[in-house]
């Protein structure tokens, strides 16, 4: 979230009529975010989220991206109550950064493809640059070791009880595996996803 | 919409130190405080320390009496301070280690001492190492004793304490330290060999050596010569009341018998008294010696000798040496008497210890002032030697040299002015059987070239032996 995004957020809240319990914290968080005080912003967004403010969890996730905690951010973006992809390009952009930080490059690429120019020229340019980096980073076809690495990470997160992250890594593994002629690892990833979905159904956007 | 601005203003005034005392807000907000406290606990549980601290502070600003928040904040802050202190110690240690790796002990010591003061026994070990290298044995001993108190560094510290004991003239104290250091598998080979050395060192050291071999050309005949077997028995006695730090006496006696050519049987007696001056890294040795030899039962040579031998460490690996000896030789018997005279000999060398291997490159020169000018000569040549680590149970050394010798005047008997070139090579492989017994095999070879054809020859002397060495602390 950049300066203008925080300002827009404040205006939206002001125009929304009677303030709700968490709105003040969202505003405070937005201001702190703008001042690059991301730890404090995270706290405000988390308090706002507890008080029921809409999208406060996603804003907290954006703060976590800024705090270089991409996997923590992913858990908020992709967990229950996370924003639906495409609903807010700015949140999609931060969601993509979280994916990118967690090395979920296909996840990031898909989100950035939807961001386009909807967030303004600066972020649009940044999104295009990241997509170029991703295109250069992922060979075609991806090596089997890469697929195995994502599968291993997915299993490790599943064992640690971080189902959301496990699903994200399993999806990445499956999509990478599907890009190979031999579909290396794709079936294992799909099986793991099925198991994870059975254990804890993914939130429906 | 005033509240957000107030809140933002409050947060904007947050101190730079997140663990500074919390200033209460003008009005209490217990409900808000509980929300912040819940977030703080969640952030802390998620391992996000900074947001946790911020949230605890925000809770306490709204409700100063929230003891759980105060206690949690105190815990987090204490952990942060400890981590910061540990980080400083770690940084100091790293600084010191980097300097030490660069061979800069004086530069390494401040950082290592800082880490040592914080109780880091690894740092104490490295401080000891630096002090040891600098010859500051007392300070090194203190540091090593600290390091020896911790299981992780005990073995290495004991190894160095043993070396200190050896250097300090206390081999009896060194041996058990080396034995204890063998507890560390990575140090065990070195420690065992040092223990062996310690058992062979002392104020009185006795060595006995029995050897046998074959001399391919006893009489240095140009036409391949006459080979003969040989057997020898040698006894050595060394008395050094101050070990490496003071004067010493040394005596040696050797009897060598040829299998067939008993006219070459040799009896050699020698004695020397010496005085080392200076620390090991910059040492000068002054020695006087007397040698007497009998060949075939007849007196052959008696010689008085003085020696000055200095060595200085250039750094931890490299050292330079210079030696000079003056020897007054008196040959007996009509055939050899003309060789009598003064012999000056000098050697300059550069020696490197690389991964324990000792490499020496030297230049040698001598001037032999025989009383008959046709027997007087000057000689010069290089020498190259390579030795495996002295601490290994199996050790080897190879040496090659070349000497060009020019005689001073024409020899009427030879009808020529003699000029010789000698190519020498020697190798020796030693194996320690026990702490006091060692066996070895050796070979020495020479090829002599001369302007006088009758003086050209080749000679190879392979041999094997068994030695016993014992030291009395």
XYZ file of C-alpha atoms in Angstrom, chain A residues 7-110:
104
model
C -5.349 8.269 1.524
C -7.997 6.585 -0.575
C -8.624 4.138 2.217
C -9.149 7.010 4.659
C -11.577 8.768 2.280
C -13.576 5.600 1.709
C -13.980 5.136 5.421
C -14.951 8.770 5.969
C -17.554 8.554 3.208
C -19.039 5.373 4.548
C -21.214 7.073 7.088
C -21.308 6.159 10.764
C -17.979 4.800 11.955
C -17.788 1.169 13.000
C -15.753 0.000 16.039
C -12.623 -0.960 14.086
C -12.546 1.929 11.641
C -10.465 4.171 13.841
C -7.845 1.470 14.042
C -7.919 0.964 10.283
C -7.344 4.689 9.851
C -4.562 4.684 12.403
C -3.048 1.672 10.707
C -3.250 3.352 7.320
C -1.467 6.400 8.640
C 1.249 4.342 10.282
C 1.592 2.319 7.110
C 2.078 5.497 5.134
C 4.759 6.539 7.616
C 6.488 3.183 7.045
C 5.842 2.191 10.663
C 4.719 -1.229 9.602
C 4.886 -3.054 12.946
C 2.597 -0.494 14.526
C 0.370 -0.505 11.464
C 0.088 -4.270 11.730
C -1.045 -3.960 15.339
C -3.702 -1.422 14.427
C -5.007 -3.536 11.555
C -5.029 -6.629 13.764
C -6.988 -4.788 16.442
C -9.341 -3.506 13.775
C -9.748 -7.044 12.484
C -10.646 -8.240 15.954
C -13.221 -5.485 16.139
C -14.750 -6.618 12.844
C -13.442 -4.022 10.397
C -13.884 -5.125 6.796
C -10.631 -6.116 4.996
C -8.550 -5.257 8.060
C -7.047 -8.760 7.881
C -5.915 -8.099 4.332
C -4.390 -4.783 5.372
C -2.600 -6.611 8.175
C -1.331 -9.032 5.553
C -0.009 -6.097 3.520
C 1.807 -4.871 6.624
C 3.283 -8.343 7.074
C 4.576 -8.198 3.515
C 6.302 -4.957 4.404
C 7.691 -6.618 7.531
C 9.204 -9.296 5.309
C 6.968 -12.038 6.658
C 5.564 -13.290 3.351
C 4.404 -16.665 4.621
C 2.580 -15.069 7.566
C 1.011 -12.669 5.091
C -0.056 -15.525 2.837
C -1.868 -17.160 5.712
C -3.982 -14.020 6.035
C -4.460 -13.465 2.329
C -5.405 -17.059 1.624
C -6.928 -18.055 4.942
C -10.550 -17.813 5.979
C -11.789 -14.243 5.499
C -9.037 -13.324 3.094
C -9.859 -11.041 0.169
C -11.071 -12.658 -3.028
C -8.507 -12.318 -5.851
C -9.568 -9.600 -8.285
C -11.731 -7.710 -5.812
C -9.083 -5.132 -4.954
C -6.064 -4.700 -7.239
C -3.992 -3.121 -4.498
C -4.564 -6.061 -2.179
C -3.905 -8.397 -5.092
C -0.600 -6.639 -5.589
C 0.410 -7.186 -1.958
C -0.908 -10.725 -2.136
C 1.342 -11.261 -5.165
C 4.308 -9.824 -3.275
C 3.608 -12.283 -0.467
C 3.561 -15.138 -2.989
C 6.739 -13.856 -4.577
C 8.450 -13.554 -1.184
C 7.453 -17.120 -0.382
C 8.823 -18.240 -3.791
C 5.325 -19.088 -5.030
C 6.109 -17.608 -8.408
C 3.139 -18.954 -10.372
C 0.825 -17.721 -7.638
C 2.446 -14.285 -7.845
C 2.343 -14.241 -11.626
C -1.333 -15.068 -11.747
